[in-house]
Coordinates of C-alpha atoms in Angstrom, one line a residue:
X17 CA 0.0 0.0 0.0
X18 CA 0.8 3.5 -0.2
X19 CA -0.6 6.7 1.7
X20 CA 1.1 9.7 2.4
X21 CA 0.8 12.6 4.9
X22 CA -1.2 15.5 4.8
X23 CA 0.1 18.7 6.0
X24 CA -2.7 21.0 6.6
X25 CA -5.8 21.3 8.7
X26 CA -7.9 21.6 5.6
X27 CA -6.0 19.1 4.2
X28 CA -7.2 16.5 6.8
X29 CA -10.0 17.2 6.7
X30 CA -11.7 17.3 3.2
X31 CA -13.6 14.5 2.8
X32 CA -13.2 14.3 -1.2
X33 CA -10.1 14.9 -3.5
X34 CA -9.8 18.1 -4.6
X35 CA -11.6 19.6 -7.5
X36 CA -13.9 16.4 -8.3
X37 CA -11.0 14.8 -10.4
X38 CA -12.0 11.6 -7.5
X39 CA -15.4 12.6 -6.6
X40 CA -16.7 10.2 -8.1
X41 CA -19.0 12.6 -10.2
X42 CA -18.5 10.3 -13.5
X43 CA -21.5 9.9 -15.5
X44 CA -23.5 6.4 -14.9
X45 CA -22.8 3.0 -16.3
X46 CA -26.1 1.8 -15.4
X47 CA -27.7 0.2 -12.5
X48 CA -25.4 -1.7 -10.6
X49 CA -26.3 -5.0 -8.4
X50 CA -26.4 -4.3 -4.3
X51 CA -23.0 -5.8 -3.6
X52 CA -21.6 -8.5 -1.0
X53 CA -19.2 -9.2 1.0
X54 CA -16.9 -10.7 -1.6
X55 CA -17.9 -9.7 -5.1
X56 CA -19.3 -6.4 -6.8
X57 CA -21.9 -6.6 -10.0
X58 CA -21.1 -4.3 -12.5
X59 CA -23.2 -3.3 -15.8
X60 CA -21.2 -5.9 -17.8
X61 CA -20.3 -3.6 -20.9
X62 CA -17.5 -1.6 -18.8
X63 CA -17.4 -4.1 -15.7
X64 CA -16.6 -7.4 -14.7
X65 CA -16.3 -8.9 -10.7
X66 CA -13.9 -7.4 -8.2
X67 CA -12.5 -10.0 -6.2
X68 CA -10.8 -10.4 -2.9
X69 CA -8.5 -11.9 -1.1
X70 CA -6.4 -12.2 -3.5
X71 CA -4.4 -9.2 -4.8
X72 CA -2.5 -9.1 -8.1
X73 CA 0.6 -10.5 -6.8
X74 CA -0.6 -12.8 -5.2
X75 CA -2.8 -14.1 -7.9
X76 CA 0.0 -14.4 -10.5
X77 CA 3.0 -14.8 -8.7
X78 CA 5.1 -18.0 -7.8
X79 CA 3.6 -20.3 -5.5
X80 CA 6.2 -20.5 -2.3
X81 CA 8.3 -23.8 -3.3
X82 CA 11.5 -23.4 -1.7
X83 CA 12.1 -27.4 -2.9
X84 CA 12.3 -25.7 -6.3
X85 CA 15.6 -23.6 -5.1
X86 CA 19.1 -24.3 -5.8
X87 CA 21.2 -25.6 -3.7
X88 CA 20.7 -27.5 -0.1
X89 CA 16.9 -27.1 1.1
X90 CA 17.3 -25.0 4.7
X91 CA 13.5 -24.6 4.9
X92 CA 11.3 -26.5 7.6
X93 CA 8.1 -27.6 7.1
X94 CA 5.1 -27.6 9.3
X95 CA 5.9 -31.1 10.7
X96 CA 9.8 -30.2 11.2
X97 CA 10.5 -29.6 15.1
X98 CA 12.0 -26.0 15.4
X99 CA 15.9 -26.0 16.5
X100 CA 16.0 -25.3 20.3
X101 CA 18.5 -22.6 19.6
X102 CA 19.2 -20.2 17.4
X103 CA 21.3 -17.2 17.0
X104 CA 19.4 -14.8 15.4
X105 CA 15.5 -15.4 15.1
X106 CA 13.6 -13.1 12.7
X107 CA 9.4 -13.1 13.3
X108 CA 7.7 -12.7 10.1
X109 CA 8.5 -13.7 6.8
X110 CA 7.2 -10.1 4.6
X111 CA 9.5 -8.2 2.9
X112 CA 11.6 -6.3 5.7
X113 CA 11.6 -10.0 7.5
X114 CA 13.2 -12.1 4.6
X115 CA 15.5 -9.6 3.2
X116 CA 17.1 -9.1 7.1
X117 CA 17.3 -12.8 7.2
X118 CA 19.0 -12.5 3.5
X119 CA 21.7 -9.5 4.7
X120 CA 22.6 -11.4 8.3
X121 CA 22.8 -15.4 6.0
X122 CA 24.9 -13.1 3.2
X123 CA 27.5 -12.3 6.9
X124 CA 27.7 -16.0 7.5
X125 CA 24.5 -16.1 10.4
X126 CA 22.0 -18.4 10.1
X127 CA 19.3 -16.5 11.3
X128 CA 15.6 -18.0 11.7
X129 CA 12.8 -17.1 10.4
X130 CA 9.3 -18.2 12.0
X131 CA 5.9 -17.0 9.9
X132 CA 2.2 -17.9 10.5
X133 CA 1.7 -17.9 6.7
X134 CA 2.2 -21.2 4.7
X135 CA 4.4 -19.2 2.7
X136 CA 6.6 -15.4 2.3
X137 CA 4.4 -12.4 1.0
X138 CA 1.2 -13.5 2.2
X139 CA 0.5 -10.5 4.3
X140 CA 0.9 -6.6 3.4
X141 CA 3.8 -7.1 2.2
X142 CA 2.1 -9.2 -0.8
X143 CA -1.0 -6.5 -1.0
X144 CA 0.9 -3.3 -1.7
X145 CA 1.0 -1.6 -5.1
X146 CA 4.6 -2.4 -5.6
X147 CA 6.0 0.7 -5.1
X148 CA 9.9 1.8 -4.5
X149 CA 8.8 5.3 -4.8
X150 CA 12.3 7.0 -3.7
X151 CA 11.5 9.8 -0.6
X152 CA 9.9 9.4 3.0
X153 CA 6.3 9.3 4.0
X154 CA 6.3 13.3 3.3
X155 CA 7.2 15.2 0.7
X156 CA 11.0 16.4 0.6
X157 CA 10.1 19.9 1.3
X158 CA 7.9 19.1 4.5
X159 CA 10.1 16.5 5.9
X160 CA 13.1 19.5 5.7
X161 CA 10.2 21.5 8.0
X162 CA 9.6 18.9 10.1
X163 CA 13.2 17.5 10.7
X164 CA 15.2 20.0 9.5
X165 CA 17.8 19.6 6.6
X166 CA 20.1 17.1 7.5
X167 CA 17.8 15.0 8.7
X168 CA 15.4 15.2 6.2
X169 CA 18.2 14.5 4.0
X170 CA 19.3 11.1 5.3
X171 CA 15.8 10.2 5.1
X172 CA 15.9 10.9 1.0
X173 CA 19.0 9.3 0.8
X174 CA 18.4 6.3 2.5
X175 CA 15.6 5.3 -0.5
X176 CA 18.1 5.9 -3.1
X177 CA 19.8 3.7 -1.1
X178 CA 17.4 0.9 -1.4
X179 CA 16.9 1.6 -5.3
X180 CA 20.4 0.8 -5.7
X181 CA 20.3 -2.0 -3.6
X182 CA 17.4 -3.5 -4.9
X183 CA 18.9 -3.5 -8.6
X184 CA 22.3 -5.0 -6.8
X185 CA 20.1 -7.6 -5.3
X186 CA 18.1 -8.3 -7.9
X187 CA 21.1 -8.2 -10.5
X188 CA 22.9 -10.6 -8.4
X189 CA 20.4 -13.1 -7.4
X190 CA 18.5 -13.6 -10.6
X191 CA 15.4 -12.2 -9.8
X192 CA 15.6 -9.0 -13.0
X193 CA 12.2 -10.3 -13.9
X194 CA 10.6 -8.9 -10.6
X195 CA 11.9 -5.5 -11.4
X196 CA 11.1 -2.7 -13.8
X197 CA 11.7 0.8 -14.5
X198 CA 9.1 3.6 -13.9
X199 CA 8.6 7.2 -13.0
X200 CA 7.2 9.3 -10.5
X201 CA 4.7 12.2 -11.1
X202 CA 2.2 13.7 -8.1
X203 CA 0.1 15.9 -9.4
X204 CA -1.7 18.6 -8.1
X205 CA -5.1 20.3 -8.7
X206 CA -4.9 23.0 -5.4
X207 CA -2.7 25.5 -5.1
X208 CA -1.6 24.8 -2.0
X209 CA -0.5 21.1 -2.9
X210 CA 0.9 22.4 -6.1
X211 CA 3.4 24.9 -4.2
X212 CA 4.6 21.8 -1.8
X213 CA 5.6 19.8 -5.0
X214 CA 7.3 23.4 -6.2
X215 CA 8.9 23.4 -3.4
X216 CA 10.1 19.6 -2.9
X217 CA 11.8 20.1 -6.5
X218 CA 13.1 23.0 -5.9
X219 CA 14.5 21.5 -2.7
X220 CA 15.3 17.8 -4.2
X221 CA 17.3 19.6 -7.2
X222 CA 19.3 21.8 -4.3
X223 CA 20.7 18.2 -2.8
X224 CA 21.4 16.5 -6.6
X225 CA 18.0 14.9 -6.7
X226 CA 16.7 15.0 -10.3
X227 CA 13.1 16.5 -10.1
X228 CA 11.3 19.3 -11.8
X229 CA 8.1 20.6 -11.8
X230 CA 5.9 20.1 -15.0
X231 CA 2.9 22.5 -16.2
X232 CA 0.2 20.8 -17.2
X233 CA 1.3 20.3 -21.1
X234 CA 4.5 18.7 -19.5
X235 CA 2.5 16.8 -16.7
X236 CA 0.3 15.1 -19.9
X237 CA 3.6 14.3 -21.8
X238 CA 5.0 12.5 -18.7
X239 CA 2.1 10.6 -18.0
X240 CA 1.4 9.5 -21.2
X241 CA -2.5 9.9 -21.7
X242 CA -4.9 12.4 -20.8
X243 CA -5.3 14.1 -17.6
X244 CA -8.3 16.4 -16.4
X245 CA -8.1 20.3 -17.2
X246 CA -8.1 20.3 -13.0
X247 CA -4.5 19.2 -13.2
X248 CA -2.4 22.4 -12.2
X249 CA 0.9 20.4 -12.9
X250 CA 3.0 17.9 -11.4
X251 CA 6.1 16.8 -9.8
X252 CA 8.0 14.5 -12.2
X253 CA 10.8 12.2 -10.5
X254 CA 12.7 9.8 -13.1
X255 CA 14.8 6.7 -12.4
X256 CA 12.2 5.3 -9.9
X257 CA 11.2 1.7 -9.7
X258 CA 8.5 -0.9 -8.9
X259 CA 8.4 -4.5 -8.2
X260 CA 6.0 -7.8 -9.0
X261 CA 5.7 -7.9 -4.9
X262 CA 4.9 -11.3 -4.1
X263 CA 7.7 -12.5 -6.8
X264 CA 10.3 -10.3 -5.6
X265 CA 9.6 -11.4 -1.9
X266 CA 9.4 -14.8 -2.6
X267 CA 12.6 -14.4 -4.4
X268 CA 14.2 -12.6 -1.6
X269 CA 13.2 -15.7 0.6
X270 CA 14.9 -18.6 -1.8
X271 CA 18.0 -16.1 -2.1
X272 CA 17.9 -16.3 1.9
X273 CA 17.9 -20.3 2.3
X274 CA 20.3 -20.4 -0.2
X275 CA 22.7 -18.0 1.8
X276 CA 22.2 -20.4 4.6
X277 CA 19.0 -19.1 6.4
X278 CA 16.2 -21.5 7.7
X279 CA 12.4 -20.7 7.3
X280 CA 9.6 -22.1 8.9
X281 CA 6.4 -21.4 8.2
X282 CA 2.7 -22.6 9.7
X283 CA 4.5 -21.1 13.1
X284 CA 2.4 -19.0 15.1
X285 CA 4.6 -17.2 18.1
X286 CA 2.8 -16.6 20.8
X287 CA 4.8 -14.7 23.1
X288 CA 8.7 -13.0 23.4
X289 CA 10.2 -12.9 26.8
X290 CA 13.8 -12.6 28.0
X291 CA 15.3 -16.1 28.8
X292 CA 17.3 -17.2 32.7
X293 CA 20.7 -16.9 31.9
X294 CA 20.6 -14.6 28.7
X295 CA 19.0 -14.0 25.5
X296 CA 15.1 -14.5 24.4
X297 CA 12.8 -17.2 24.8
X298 CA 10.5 -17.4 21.8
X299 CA 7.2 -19.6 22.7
X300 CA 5.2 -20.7 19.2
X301 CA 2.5 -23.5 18.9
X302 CA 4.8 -25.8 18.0
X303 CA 7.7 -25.7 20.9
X304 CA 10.1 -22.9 22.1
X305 CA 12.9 -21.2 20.5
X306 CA 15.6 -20.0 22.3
X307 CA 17.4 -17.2 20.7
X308 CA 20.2 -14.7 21.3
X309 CA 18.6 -12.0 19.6
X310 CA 15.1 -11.3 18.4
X311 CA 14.2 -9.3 15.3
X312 CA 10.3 -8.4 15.3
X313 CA 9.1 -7.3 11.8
X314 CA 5.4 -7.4 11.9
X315 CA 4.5 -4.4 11.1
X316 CA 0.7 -3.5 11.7
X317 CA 0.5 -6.9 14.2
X318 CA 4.1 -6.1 16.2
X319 CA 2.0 -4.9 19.4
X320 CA 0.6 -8.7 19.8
X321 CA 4.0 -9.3 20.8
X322 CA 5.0 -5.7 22.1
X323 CA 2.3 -4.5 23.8
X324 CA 4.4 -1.3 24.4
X325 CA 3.6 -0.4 21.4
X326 CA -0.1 -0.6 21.5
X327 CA -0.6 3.1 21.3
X328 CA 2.3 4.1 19.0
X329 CA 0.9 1.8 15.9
X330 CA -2.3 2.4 14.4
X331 CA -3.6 -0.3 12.3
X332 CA -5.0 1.1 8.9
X333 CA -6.8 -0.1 5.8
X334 CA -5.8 0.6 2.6
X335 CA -7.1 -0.5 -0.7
X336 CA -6.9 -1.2 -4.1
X337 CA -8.9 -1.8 -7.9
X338 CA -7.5 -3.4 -10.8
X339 CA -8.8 -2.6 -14.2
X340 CA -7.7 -5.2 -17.2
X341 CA -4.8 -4.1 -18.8
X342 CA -4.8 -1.1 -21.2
X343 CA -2.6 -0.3 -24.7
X344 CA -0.7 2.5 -22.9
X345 CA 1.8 2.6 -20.1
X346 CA 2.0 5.3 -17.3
X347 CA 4.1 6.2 -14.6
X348 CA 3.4 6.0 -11.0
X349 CA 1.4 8.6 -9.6
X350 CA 0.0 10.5 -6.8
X351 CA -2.3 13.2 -5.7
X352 CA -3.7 15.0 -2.5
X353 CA -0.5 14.2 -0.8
X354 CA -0.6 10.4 -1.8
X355 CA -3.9 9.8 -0.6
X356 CA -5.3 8.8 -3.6
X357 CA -2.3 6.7 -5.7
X358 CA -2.0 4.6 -8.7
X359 CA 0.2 3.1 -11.5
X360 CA 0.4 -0.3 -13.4
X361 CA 1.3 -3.8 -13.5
X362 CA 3.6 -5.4 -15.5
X363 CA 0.8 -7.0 -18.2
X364 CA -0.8 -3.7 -18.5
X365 CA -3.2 -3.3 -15.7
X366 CA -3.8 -0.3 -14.0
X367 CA -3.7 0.1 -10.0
X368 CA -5.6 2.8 -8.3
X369 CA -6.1 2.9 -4.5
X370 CA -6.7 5.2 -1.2
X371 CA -9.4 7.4 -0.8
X372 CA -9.4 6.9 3.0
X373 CA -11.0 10.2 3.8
X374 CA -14.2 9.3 2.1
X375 CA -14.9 6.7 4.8
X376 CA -16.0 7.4 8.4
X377 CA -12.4 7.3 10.8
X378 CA -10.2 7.3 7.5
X379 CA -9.7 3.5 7.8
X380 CA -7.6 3.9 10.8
X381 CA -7.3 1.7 13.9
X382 CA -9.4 -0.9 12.1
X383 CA -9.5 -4.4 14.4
X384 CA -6.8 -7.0 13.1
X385 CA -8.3 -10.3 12.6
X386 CA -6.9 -13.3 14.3
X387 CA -7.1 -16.1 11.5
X388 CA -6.4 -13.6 8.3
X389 CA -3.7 -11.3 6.9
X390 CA -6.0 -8.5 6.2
X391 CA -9.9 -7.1 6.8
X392 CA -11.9 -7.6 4.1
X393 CA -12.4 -5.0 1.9
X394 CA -14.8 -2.4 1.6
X395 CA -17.0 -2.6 -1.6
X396 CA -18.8 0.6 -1.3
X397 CA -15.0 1.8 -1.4
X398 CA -14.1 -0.2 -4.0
X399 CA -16.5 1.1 -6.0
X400 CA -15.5 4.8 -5.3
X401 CA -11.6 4.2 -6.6
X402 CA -13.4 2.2 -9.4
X403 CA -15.5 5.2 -10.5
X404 CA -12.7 8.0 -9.7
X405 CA -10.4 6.3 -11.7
X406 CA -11.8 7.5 -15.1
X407 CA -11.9 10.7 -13.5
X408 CA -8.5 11.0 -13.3
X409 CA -8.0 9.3 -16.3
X410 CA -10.6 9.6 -18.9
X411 CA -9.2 7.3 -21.7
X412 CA -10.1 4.7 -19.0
X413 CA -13.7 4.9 -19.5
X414 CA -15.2 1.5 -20.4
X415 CA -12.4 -0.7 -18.9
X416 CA -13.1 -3.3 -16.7
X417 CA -12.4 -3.6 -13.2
X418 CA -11.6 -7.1 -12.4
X419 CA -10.0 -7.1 -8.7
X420 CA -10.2 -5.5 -5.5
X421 CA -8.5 -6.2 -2.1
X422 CA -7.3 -4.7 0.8
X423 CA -4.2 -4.2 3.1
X424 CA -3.1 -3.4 6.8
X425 CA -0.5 -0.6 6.8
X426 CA 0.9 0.5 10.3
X427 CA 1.4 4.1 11.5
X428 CA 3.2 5.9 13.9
X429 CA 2.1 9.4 15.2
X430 CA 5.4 11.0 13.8
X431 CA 4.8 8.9 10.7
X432 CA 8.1 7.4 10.6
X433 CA 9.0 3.7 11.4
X434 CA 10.1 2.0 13.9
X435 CA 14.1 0.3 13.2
X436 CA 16.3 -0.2 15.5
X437 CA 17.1 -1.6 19.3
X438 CA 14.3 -1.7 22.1
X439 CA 15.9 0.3 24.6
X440 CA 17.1 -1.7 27.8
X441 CA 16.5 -5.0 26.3
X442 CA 19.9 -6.3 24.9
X443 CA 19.2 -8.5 21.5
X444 CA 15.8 -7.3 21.1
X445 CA 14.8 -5.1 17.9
X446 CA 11.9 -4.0 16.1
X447 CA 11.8 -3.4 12.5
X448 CA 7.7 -2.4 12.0
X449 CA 5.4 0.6 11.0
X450 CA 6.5 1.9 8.2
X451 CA 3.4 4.2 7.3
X452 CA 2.7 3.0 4.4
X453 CA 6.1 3.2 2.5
X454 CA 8.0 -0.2 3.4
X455 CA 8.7 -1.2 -0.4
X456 CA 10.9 1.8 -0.7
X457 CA 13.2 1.3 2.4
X458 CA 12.7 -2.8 2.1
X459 CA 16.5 -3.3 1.4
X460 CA 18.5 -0.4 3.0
X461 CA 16.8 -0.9 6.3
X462 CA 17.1 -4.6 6.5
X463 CA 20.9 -4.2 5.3
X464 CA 21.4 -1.7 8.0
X465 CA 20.0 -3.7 10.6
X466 CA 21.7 -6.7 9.9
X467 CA 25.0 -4.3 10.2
X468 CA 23.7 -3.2 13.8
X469 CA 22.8 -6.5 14.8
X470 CA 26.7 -7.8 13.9
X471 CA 28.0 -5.1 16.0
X472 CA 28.3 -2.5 13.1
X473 CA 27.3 1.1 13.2
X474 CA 24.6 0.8 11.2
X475 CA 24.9 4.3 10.4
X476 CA 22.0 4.4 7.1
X477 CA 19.4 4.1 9.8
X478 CA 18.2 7.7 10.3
X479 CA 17.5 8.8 14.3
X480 CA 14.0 10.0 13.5
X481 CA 13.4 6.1 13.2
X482 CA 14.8 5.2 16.3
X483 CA 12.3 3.3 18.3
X484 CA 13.7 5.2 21.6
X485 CA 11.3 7.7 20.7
X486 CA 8.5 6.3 22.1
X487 CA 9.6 4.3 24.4

């Protein structure tokens, strides 16, 4: 998922995006069904069935076989009895999880990793929209505000960073085919949006970040299809990437066993709690784990475990539509501050998702179910991104939607994660709530870690993510 801040009072608290362009103010298809739970009826000439669980990635990415990887199999399986010890054990097999797990097997560890799922990816991490959108949960101009300069700067740099470690990683463990090239453009249709993005390029341009703003000639030429006569203009960001999510996790996971780290997954852990003599007792339904140290990544569920941080992560829903794929490509984009977001899939599908504000409480603190990965998702929202979309984008008109799902993303008051130590607790760290944006710090911060957890500096980990804060 993605969903950025908002910076304003009257930003907050509009309950529509701005100007109509995803008001939903599209003329009718026709009558449409009454919904349920799992499916919406569309007038069959523009619509077919949304569908849920199952996102994109998940529906057309490679089932979790880590028999199929080279070299020795280091997996368990749900009848294997855990190792009574191990050095490093990792909880939660998402993106941030398995690539830590990759980084500390890479140093010659052999961490563990323990995941309710039958496989990698099945939670948020697999129900994103891909994204490794370079920059922080704000814009670069607001985060300067907010954190001042130098601070704001390691933030920024830290996703180029990950961009260039992803297309290391990806280069040197054969997953290229997870990967592909894209651009960024947020656009903006109020004034006071449009001078933020005027001011994050002027500001992203001042520290050697390519970034310019476009009028809205150029903004059209970027995207690559028509855009509304709302559209004041855009920020345009080249040389960003995406991902095929479940894929590239997944792959991250076989490049971990190969490196030497063991996964097991069907494992539910029920409870961390510092062990006589040293280190942490991990208790899970099928034995106990005793580890030196304890990594817990995850995210939007880390207070089941850490009830400290109960009140510092908010559970939120996001979601998403899929249309069927179109003739034209676009970039990723974004508008009111990221709260509504799109772009496409590699066959030629389009993504669009957000709106929270158009739903009573935003979607935030939503209840976490026990036995899923994710609440199910709202059709009456579903239909809103669904209708907004050719909106935004009118050469969409007519195209089916064919999928809809939802996510859990996990945010902080300050809106930046949580990586680093727990304070007083030697060999315990937390790697959770990353607001929205985990794709694009879903190497760097993992890498870091790993460094920190080897007795390294770890010095790419900005303070403003320094779980201290709350603690």
């Amino acid at each position: 998922m993605a969903d950025r801040d908002t910076t304003s009072r009257d930003a907050r608290n509009r309950d529509t995006t701005s100007r109509d362009i995803t008001s939903c103010d599209t003329p009718s298809r026709g009558n449409r069904d009454t919904p349920s739970r799992d499916t919406t009826s569309r007038d069959t000439t523009t619509r077919t069935t949304m569908r849920s669980p199952d996102s994109y990635w998940l529906a057309t990415g490679p089932e979790w076989n880590p028999h199929g990887t080279s070299g020795p199999h280091t997996t368990t399986s749900d009848t294997t009895t855990l190792p009574a010890h191990t050095d490093v054990c990792v909880l939660g097999a998402g993106v941030m999880g398995t690539t830590l797990a990759y980084w500390l097997a890479r140093a010659g560890r052999r961490p563990l990793v323990l995941e309710r799922n039958s496989g990698p990816a099945m939670g948020s991490s697999g129900r994103n929209a891909g994204r490794l959108i370079q920059g922080g949960h704000a814009q670069h101009a607001v985060a300067v505000d907010r954190h001042g300069h130098a601070e704001a700067l390691g933030i920024y740099q830290a996703t180029l960073r990950n961009r260039d470690l992803v297309r290391e990683v990806v280069a040197r463990e054969g997953l290229e085919g997870t990967r592909f090239s894209t651009a960024k453009l947020d656009l903006a249709v109020e004034e006071d949006e449009a001078l933020e993005l005027k001011r994050t390029a002027e500001a992203l341009r001042a520290d050697g970040v390519a970034a310019e703003w476009l009028d809205p000639a150029g903004a059209r030429a970027v995207f690559g299809t028509d855009l509304p006569d709302t559209v004041l203009g855009g920020l345009h960001r080249p040389d960003q990437d995406a991902v095929h999510s479940v894929a590239y996790v997944r792959g991250m996971a076989g490049a971990a066993v190969r490196a030497g780290a063991e996964l097991a997954c069907g494992v539910t852990v029920t409870a961390v709690e510092p062990a006589p003599g040293g280190g942490w007792l991990v208790t899970t339904d099928r034995g106990p784990v005793r580890a030196d140290q304890v990594v817990v990544a995850l995210n939007a569920w880390t207070p089941r475990l850490l009830p400290e941080l109960a009140s510092v992560i908010t559970p939120v829903r996001g979601q998403l539509v899929q249309t069927a794929p179109v003739s034209f490509r676009i970039p990723q984009w974004g508008l009111d501050r990221g709260l509504v977001y799109g772009g496409q899939t590699p066959d030629g599908s389009l993504l669009i998702g957000g709106l929270r504000k158009t739903v009573p409480g935003h979607d935030e603190g939503v209840d976490l179910p026990w036995d899923a990965n994710t609440p199910a998702f709202s059709t009456e929202l579903a239909d809103r991104l669904a209708e907004a979309l050719p909106a935004l984008l009118p050469e969409t008109a007519g195209v089916p939607v064919v999928r809809a799902w939802s996510g859990v993303m996990a945010f902080t008051p300050d809106r930046c994660p949580l990586v680093g130590a727990w304070p007083g607790a030697e060999g315990l760290w937390v790697m959770a709530a990353f607001n929205g944006h985990g794709m694009p710090y879903s190497q760097v911060m993992p890498e870091q870690l790993a460094e920190r957890i080897l007795g390294g500096p770890g010095a790419g980990i900005p303070a403003a993510f320094d779980p201290a804060r709350f603690l």
